[in-house]
mmCIF file of C-alpha atoms in Angstrom:
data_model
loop_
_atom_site.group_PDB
_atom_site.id
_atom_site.type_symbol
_atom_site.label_atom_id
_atom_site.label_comp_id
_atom_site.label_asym_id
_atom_site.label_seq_id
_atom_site.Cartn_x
_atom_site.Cartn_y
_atom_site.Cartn_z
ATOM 1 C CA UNK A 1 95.558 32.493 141.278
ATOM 2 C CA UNK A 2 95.229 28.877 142.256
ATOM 3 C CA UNK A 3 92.338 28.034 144.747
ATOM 4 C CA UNK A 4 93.525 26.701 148.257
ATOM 5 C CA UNK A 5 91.724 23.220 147.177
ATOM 6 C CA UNK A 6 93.621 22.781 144.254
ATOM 7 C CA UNK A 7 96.930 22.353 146.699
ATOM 8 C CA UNK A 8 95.134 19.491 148.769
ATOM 9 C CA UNK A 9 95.656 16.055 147.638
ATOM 10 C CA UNK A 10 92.329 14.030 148.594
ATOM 11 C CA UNK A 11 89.374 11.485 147.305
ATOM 12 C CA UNK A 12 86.003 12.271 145.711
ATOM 13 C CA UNK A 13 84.266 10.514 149.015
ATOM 14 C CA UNK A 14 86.541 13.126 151.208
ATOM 15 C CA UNK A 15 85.368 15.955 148.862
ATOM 16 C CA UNK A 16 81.570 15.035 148.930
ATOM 17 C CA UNK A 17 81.944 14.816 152.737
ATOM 18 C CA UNK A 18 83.538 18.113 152.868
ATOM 19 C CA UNK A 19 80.507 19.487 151.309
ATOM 20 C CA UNK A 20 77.154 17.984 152.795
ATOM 21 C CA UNK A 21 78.111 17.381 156.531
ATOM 22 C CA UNK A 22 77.059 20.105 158.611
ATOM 23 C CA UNK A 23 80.078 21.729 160.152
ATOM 24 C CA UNK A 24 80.752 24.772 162.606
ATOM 25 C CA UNK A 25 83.646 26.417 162.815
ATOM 26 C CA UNK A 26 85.524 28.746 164.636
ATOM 27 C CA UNK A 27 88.508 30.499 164.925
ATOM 28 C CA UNK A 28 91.219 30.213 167.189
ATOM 29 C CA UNK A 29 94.878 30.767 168.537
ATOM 30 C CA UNK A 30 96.112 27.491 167.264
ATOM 31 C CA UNK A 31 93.842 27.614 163.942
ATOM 32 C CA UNK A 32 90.164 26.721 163.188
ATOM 33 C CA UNK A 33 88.339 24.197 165.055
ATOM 34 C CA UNK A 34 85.915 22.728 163.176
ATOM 35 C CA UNK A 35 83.089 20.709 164.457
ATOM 36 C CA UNK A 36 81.178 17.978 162.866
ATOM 37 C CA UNK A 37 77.298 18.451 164.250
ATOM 38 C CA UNK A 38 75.649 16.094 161.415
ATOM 39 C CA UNK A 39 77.237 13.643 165.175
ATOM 40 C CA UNK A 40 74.570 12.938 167.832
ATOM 41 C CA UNK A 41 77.699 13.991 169.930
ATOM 42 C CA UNK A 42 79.353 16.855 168.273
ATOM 43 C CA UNK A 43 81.696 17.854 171.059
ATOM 44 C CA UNK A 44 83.502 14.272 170.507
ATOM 45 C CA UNK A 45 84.081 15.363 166.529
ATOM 46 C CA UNK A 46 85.850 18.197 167.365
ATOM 47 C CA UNK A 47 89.472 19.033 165.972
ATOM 48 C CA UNK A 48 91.642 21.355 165.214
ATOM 49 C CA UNK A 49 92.807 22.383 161.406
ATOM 50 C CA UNK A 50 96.387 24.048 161.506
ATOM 51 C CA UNK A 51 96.425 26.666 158.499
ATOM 52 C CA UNK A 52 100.270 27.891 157.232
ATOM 53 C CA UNK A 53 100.208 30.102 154.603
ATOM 54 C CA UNK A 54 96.765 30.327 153.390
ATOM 55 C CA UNK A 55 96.900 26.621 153.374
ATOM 56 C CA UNK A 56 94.821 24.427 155.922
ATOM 57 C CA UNK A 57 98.200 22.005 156.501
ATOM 58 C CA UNK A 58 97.069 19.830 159.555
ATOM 59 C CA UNK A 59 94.012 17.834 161.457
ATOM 60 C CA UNK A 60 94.307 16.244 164.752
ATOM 61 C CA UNK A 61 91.844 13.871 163.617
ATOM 62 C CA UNK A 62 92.789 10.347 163.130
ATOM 63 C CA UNK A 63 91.837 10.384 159.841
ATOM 64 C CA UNK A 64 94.489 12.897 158.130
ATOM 65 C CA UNK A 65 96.993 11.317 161.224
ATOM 66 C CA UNK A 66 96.273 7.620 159.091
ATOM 67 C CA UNK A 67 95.797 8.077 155.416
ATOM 68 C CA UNK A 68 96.684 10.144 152.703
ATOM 69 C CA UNK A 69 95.452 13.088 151.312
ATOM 70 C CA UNK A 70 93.452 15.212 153.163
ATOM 71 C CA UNK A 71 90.671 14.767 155.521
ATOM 72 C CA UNK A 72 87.299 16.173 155.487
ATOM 73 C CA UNK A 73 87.876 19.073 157.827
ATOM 74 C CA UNK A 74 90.940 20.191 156.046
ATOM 75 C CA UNK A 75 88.890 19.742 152.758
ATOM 76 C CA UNK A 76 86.008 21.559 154.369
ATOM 77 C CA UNK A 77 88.100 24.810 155.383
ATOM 78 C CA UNK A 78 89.627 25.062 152.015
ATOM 79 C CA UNK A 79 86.460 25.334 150.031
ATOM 80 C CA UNK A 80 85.172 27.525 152.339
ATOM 81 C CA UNK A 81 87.061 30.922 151.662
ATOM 82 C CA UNK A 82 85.631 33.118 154.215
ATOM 83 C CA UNK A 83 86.391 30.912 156.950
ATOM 84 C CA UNK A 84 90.119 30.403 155.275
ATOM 85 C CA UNK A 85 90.455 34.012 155.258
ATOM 86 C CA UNK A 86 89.725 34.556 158.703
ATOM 87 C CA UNK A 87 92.273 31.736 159.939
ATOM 88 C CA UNK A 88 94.806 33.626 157.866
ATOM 89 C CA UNK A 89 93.676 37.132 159.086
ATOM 90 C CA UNK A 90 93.610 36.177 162.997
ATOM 91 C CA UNK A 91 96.974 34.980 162.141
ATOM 92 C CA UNK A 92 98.228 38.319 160.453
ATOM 93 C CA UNK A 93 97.098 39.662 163.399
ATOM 94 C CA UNK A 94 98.280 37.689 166.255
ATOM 95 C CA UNK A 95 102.065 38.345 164.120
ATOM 96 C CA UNK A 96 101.340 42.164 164.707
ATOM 97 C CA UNK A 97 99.596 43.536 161.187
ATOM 98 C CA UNK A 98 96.168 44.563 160.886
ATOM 99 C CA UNK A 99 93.720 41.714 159.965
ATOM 100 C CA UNK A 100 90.799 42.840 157.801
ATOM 101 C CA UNK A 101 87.580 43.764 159.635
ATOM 102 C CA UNK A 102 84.871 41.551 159.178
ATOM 103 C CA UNK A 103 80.888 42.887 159.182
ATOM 104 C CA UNK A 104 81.058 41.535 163.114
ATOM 105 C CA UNK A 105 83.855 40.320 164.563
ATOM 106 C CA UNK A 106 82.050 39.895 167.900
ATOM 107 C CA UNK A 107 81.217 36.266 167.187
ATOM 108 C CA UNK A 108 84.169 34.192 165.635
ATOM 109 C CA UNK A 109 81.889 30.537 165.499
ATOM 110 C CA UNK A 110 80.539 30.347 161.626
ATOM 111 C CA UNK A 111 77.606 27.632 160.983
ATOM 112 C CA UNK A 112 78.172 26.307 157.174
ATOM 113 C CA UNK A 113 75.651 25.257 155.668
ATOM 114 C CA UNK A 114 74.165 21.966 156.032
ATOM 115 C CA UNK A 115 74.430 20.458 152.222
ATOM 116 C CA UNK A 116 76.481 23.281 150.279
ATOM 117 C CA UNK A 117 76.390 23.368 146.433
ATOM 118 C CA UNK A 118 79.459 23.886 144.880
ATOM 119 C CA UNK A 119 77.455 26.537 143.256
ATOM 120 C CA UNK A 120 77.534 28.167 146.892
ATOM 121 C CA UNK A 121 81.192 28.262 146.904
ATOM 122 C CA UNK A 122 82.749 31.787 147.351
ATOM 123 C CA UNK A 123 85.344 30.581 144.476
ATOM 124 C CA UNK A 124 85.005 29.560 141.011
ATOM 125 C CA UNK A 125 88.195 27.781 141.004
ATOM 126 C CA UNK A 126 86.988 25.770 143.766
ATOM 127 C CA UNK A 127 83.902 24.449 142.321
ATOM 128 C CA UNK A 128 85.894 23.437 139.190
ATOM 129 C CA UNK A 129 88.057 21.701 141.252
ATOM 130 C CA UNK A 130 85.602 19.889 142.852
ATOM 131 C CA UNK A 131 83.501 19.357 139.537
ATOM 132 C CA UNK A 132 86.444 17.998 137.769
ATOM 133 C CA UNK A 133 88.328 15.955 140.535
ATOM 134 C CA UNK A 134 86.228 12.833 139.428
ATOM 135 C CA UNK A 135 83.158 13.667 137.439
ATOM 136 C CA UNK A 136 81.999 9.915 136.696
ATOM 137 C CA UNK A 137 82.676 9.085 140.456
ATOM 138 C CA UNK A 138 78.914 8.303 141.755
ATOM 139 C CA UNK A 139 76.785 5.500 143.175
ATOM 140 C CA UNK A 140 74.340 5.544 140.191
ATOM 141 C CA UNK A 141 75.209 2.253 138.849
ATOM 142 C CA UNK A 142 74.499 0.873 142.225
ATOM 143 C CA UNK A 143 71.091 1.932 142.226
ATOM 144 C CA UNK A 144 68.539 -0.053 140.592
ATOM 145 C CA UNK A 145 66.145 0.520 138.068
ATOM 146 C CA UNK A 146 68.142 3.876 136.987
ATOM 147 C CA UNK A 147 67.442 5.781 140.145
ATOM 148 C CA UNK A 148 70.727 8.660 140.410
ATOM 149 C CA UNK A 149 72.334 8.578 143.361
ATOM 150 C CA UNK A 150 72.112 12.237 146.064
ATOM 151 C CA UNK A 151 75.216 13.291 144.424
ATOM 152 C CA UNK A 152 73.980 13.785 140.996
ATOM 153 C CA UNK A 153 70.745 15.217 142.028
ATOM 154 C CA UNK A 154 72.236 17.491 144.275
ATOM 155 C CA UNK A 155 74.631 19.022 142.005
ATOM 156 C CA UNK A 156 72.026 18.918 139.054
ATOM 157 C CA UNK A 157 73.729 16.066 136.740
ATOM 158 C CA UNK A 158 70.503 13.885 136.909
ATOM 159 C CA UNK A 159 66.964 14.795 138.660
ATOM 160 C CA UNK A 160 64.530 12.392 139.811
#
């Protein structure tokens, strides 16, 4: 079974983004707001990610309204499966089936992480992805004196 990431077209930077900036979400009618809090005003990076089958199709951010590929808070709900499978399960059940029961379903807002790991990542096929999408792509070279970039240290390809 393919991972939800591997159906989103998008860039390293988006992916990386996706990852470290500390985003809330939660779940609603119209799909799952997410909300960027690494902002000293986090109720002004607010928007909504539309989800159709499985798949987070839509932002009303500017960004995924402007360029191509993906933005960050589509990114960002597709790597994260829980919150994925809760869009898809509130829809299942607004259509009339039974969505799956979560541990507490009192509280639908769900704080990620502030710098995920891909080894975090609920799915395997998801960290590949994001491994793999472009493995050389890193500031190193623009550091001086051989100093590796947050990227490389954070996912363990170089330590300080």
């Amino acid at each position: 079974m393919n991972s939800p990431f591997a159906h989103l077209e998008t860039t390293s930077r988006v992916i990386k983004r996706a990852q470290y900036e500390a985003f809330e979400f939660t779940i609603g009618v119209d799909g799952v707001v997410v909300r960027n809090a690494s902002h000293a005003n986090p109720d002004e990076h607010e928007y909504v990610v539309t989800v159709e089958d499985g798949l987070p199709t839509e932002c009303n951010c500017p960004a995924d309204a402007n360029y191509d590929g993906a933005c960050k808070h589509r990114v960002a709900v597709a790597i994260r499966r829980p919150i994925l499978d809760a869009a898809v399960d509130r829809q299942v059940a607004a259509d009339g089936g039974t969505p799956i029961s979560t541990a507490d379903d009192s509280d639908d807002t769900i704080n990620a992480p502030e710098t995920p790991s891909t080894k975090e990542l609920d799915d395997s096929t998801v960290a590949d992805d994001v491994e793999d999408a472009e493995p050389d792509a890193c500031d190193c070279d623009e550091l001086p004196d051989g100093f590796p970039c947050w990227e490389c240290v954070r996912t363990g390809r170089r330590v300080l």
